[in-house]
Coordinates of N, CA and C in Angstrom, one line a residue:
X780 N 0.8 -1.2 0.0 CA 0.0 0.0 0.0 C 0.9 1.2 0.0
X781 N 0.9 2.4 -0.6 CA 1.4 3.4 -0.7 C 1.0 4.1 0.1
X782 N 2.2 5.2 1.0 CA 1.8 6.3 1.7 C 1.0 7.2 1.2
X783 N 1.4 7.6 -0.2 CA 1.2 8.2 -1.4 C -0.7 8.7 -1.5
X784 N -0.9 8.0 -1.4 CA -2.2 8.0 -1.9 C -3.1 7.3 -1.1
X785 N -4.5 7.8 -0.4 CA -5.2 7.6 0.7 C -5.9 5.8 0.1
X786 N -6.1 5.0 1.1 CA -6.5 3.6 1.3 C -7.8 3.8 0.3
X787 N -8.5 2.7 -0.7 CA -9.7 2.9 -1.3 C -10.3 2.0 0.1
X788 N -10.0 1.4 1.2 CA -10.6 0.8 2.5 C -10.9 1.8 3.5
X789 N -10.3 2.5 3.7 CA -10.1 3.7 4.5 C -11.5 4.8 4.1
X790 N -11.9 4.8 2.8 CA -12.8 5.8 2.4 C -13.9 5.6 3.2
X791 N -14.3 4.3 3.2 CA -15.7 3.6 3.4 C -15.8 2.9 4.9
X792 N -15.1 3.3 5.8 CA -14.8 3.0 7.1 C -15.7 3.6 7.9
X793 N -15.9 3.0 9.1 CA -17.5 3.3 9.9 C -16.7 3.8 10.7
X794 N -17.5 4.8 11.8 CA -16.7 5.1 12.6 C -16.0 4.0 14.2
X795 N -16.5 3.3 14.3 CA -16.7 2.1 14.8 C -15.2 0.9 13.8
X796 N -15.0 1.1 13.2 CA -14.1 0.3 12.3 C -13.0 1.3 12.8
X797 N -12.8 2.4 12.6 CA -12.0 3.6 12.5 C -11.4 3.1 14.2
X798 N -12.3 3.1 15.0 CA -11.8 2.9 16.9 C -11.3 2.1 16.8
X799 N -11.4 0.9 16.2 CA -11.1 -0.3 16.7 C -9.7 -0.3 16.0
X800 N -9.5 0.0 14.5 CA -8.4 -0.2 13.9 C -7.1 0.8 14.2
X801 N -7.3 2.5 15.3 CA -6.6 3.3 14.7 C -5.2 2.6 16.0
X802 N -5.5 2.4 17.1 CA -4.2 2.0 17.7 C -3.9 1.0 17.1
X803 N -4.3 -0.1 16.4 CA -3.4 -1.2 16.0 C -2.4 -0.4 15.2
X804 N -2.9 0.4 14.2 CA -2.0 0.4 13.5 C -0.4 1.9 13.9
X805 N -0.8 2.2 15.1 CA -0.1 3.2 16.0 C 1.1 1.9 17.0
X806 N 0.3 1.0 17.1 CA 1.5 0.4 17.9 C 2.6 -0.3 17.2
X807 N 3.7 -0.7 18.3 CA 4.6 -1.0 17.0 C 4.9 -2.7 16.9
X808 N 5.0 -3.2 15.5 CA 4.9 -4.4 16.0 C 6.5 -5.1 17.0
X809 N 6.0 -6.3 17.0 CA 6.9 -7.2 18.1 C 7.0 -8.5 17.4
X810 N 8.1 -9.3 17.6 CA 8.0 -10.7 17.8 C 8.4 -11.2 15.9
X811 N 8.3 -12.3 15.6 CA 8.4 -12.5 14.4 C 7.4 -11.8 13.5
X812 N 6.7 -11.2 13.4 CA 6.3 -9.8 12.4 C 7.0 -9.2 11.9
X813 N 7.6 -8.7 13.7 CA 8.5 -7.3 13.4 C 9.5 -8.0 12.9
X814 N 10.5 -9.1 12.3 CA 11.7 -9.6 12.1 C 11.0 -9.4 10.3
X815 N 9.5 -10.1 10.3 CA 9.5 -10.6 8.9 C 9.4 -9.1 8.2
X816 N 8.8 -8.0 8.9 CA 8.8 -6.7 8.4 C 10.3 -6.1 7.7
X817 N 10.7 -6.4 9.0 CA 12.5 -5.8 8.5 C 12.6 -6.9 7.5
X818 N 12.6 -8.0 7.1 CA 12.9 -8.7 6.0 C 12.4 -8.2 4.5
X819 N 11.7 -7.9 4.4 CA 10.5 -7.5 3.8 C 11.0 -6.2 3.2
X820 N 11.6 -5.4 4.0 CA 11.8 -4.2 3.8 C 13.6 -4.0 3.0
X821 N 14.6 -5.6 2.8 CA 15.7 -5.4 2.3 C 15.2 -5.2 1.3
X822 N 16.6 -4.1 0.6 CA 16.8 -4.2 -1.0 C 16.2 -6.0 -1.6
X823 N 15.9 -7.0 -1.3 CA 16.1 -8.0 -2.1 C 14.7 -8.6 -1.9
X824 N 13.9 -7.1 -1.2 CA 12.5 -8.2 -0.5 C 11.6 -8.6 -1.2
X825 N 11.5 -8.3 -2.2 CA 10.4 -8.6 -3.3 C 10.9 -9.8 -4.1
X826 N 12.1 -10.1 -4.5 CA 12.3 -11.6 -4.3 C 12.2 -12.5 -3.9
X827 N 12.8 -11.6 -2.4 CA 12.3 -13.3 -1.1 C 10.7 -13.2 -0.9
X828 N 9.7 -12.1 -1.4 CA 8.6 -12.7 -1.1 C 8.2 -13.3 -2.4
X829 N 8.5 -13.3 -3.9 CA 8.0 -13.9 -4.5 C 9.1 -15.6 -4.8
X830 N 9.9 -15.7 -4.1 CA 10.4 -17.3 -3.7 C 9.8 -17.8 -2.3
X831 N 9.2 -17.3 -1.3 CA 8.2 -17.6 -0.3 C 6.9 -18.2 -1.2
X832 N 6.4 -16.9 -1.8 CA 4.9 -17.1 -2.2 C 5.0 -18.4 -3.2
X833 N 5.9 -18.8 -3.5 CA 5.9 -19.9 -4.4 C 6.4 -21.2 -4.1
X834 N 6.7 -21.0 -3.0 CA 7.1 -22.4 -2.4 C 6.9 -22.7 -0.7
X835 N 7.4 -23.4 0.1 CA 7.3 -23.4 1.8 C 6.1 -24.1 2.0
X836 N 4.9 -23.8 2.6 CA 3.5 -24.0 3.1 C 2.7 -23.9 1.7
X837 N 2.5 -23.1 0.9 CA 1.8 -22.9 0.1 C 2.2 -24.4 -0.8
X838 N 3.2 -24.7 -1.0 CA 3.6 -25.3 -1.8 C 3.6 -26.9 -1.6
X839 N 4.0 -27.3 -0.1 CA 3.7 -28.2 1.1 C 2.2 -28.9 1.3
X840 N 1.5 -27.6 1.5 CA -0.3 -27.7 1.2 C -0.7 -27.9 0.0
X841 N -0.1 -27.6 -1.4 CA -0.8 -28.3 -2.7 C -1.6 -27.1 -3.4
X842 N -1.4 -25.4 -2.1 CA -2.1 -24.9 -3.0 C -1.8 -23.5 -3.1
X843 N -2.1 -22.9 -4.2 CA -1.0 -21.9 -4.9 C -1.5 -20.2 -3.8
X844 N -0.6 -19.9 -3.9 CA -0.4 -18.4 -2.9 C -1.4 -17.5 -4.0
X845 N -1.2 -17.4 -4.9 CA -2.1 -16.7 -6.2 C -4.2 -17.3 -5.9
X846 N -4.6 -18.5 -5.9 CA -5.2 -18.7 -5.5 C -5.6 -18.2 -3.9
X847 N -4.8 -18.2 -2.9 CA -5.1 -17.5 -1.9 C -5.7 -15.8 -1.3
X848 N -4.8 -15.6 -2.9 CA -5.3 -13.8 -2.7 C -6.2 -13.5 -3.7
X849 N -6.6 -14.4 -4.1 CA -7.3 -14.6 -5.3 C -9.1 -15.0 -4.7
X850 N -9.1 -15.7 -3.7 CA -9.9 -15.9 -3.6 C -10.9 -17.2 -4.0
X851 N -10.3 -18.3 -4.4 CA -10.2 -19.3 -5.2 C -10.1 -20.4 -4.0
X852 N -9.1 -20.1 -3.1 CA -8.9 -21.6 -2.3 C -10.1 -21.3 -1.3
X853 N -10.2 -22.5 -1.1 CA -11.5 -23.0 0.1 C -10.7 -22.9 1.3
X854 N -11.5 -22.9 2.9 CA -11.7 -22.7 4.0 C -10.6 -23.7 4.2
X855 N -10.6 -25.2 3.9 CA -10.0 -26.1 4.1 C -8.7 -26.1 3.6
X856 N -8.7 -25.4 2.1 CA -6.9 -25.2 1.5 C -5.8 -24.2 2.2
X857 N -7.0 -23.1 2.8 CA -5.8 -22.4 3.5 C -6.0 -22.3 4.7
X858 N -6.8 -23.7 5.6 CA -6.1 -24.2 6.5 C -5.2 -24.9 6.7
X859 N -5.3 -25.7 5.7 CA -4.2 -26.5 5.3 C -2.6 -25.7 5.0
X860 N -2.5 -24.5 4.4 CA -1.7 -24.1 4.4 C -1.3 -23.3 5.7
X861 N -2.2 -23.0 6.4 CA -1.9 -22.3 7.7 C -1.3 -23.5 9.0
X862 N -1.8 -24.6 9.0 CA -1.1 -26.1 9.2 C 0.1 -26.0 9.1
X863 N 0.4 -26.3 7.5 CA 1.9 -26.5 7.1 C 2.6 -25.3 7.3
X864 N 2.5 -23.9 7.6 CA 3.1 -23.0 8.1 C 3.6 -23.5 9.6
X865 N 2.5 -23.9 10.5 CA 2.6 -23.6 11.7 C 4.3 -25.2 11.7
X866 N 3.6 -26.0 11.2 CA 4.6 -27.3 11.2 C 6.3 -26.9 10.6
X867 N 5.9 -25.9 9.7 CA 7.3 -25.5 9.3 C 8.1 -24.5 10.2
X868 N 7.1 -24.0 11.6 CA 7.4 -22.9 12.0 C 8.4 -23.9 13.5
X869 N 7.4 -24.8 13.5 CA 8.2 -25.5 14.5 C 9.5 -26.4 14.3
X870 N 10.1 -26.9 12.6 CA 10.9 -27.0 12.0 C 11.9 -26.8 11.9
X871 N 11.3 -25.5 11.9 CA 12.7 -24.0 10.6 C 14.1 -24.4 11.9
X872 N 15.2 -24.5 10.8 CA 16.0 -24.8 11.1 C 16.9 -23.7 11.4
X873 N 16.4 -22.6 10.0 CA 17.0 -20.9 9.8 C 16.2 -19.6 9.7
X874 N 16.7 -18.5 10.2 CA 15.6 -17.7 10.5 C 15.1 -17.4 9.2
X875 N 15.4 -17.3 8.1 CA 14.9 -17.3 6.2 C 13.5 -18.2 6.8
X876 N 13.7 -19.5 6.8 CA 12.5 -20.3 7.2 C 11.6 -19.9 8.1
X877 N 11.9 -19.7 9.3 CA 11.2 -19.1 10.2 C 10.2 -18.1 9.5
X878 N 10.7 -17.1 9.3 CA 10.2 -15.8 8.5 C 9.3 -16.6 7.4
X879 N 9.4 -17.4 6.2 CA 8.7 -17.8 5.5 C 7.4 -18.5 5.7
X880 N 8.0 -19.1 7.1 CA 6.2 -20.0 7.5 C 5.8 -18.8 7.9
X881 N 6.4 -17.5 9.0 CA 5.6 -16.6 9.5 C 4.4 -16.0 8.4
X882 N 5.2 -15.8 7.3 CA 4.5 -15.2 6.5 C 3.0 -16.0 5.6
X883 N 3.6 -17.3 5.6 CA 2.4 -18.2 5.1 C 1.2 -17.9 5.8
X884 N 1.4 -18.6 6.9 CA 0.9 -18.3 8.5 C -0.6 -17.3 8.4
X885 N 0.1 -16.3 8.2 CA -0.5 -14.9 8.5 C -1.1 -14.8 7.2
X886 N -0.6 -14.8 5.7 CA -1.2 -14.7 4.9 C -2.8 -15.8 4.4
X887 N -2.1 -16.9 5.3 CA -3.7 -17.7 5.2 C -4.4 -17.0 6.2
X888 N -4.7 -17.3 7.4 CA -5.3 -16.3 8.2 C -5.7 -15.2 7.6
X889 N -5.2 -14.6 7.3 CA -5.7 -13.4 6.3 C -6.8 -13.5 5.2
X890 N -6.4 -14.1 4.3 CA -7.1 -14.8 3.2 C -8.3 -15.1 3.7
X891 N -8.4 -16.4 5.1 CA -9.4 -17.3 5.2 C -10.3 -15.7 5.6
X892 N -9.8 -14.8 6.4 CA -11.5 -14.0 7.0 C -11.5 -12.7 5.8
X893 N -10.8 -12.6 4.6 CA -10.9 -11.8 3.9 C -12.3 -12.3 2.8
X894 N -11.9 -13.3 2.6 CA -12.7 -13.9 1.6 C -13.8 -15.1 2.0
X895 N -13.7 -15.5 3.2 CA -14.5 -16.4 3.9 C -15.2 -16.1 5.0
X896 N -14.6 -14.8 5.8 CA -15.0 -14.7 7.2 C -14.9 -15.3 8.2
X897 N -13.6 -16.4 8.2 CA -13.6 -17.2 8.7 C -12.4 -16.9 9.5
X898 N -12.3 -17.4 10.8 CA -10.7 -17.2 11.9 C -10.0 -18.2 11.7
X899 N -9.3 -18.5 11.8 CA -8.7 -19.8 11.5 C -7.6 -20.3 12.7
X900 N -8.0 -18.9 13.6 CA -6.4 -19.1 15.0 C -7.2 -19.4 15.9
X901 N -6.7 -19.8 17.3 CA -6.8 -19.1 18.3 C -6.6 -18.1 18.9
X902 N -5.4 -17.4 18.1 CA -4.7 -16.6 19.0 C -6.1 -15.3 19.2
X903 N -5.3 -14.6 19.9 CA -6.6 -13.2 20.0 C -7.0 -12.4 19.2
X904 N -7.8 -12.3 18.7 CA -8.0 -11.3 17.4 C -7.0 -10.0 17.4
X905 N -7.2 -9.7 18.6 CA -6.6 -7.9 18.5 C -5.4 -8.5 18.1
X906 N -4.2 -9.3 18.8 CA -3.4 -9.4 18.0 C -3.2 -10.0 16.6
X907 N -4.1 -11.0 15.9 CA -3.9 -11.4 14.5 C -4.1 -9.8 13.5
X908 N -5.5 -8.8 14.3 CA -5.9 -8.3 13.7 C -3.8 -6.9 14.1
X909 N -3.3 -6.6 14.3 CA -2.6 -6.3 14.7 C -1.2 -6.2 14.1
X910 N -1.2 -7.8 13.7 CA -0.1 -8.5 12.7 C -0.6 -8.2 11.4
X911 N -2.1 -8.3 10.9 CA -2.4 -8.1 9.9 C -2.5 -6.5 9.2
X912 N -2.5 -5.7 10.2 CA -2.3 -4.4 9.5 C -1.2 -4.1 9.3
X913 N -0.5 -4.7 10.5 CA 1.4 -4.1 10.1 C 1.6 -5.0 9.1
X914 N 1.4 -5.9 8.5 CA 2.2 -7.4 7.4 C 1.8 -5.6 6.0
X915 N 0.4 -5.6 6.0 CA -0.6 -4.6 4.9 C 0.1 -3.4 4.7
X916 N 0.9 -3.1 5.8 CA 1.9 -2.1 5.6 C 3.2 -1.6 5.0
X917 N 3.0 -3.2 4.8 CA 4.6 -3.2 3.9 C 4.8 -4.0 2.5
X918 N 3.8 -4.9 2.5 CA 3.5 -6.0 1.4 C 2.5 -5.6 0.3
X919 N 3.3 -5.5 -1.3 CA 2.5 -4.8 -1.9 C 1.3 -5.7 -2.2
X920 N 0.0 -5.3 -3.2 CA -1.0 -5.6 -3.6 C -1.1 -6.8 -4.5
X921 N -1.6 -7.8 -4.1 CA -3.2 -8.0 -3.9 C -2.8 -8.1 -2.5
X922 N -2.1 -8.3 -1.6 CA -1.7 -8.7 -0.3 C -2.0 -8.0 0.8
X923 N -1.7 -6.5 0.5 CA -1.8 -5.7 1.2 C -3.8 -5.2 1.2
X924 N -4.1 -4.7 0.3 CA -5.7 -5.1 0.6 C -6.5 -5.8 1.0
X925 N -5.5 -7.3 0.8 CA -6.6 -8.1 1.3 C -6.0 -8.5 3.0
X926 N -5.2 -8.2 3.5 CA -4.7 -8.2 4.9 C -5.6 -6.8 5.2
X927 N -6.0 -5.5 4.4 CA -6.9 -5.0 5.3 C -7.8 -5.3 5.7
X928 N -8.5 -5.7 4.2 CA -9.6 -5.9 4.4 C -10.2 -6.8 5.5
X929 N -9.2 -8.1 5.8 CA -8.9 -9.2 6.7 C -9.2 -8.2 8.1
X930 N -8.5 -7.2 8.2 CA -8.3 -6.4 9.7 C -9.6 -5.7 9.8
X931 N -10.8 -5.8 9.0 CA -12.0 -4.9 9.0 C -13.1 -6.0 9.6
X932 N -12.9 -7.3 9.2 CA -13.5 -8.1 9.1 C -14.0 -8.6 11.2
X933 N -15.7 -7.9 11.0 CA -15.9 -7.6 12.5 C -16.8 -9.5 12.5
X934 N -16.7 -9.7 14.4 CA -17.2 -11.0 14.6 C -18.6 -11.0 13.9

């Protein structure tokens, strides 16, 4: 998403969306986010996200990262890929790995309540929803819209 030019998500925001969303995106992230953010953000990051998006979990699970943002995989495929994220997460031998399932991880989660409505964690909302605005902040499009739209996405 560009600084540049105001959100087309942002136009159409209730005020009620606006409360809930404006400190997430004021705090700062922590933990493997913040690592995969800084990754994200080298000179070489648009490579390593398009050798992520093409292999790791997505690739493990049978189903393609393009279909994910696409809107195409079922509840079950990108649980399945959020699965083999979590399995590679407990794996990863190297922090490249690590960071790659993080990313799977979070981009299924994402996916599943962008285009499904569906939660797919336990964890607490505020924080998935939390992770998902910072990931939207740095990851260009279709990714970044649909990780907002994911962060709009009320129970």
């Amino acid at each position: 998403m560009s600084h540049d030019q105001p959100s087309q998500v942002g136009d159409s925001l209730s005020a009620n969306a606006v409360s809930r969303l404006l400190p997430l995106g004021l705090s700062q992230p922590a933990g493997p986010v913040a690592a995969l953010i800084e990754r994200l953000a080298l000179a070489d990051g648009a490579d390593w996200l398009a050798h992520t998006l093409a292999g790791g979990a997505f690739r493990d699970a049978g189903t393609s990262a393009a279909a994910c943002a696409g809107g195409t995989a079922t509840v079950a495929e990108l649980r399945a890929v959020k699965e083999s994220a979590k399995r590679a997460m407990g794996r990863s031998e190297t922090h490249q790995e690590m960071l790659s399932a993080t990313l799977a991880y979070f981009l299924s989660i994402g996916a599943a309540l962008a285009h499904h409505n569906e939660l797919l964690t336990s964890q607490p909302r505020e924080q998935v929803d939390q992770a998902l605005v910072d990931l939207a902040d740095v990851l260009p499009d279709p990714w970044s819209g649909l990780l907002e739209r994911a962060a709009l996405i009320t129970d």
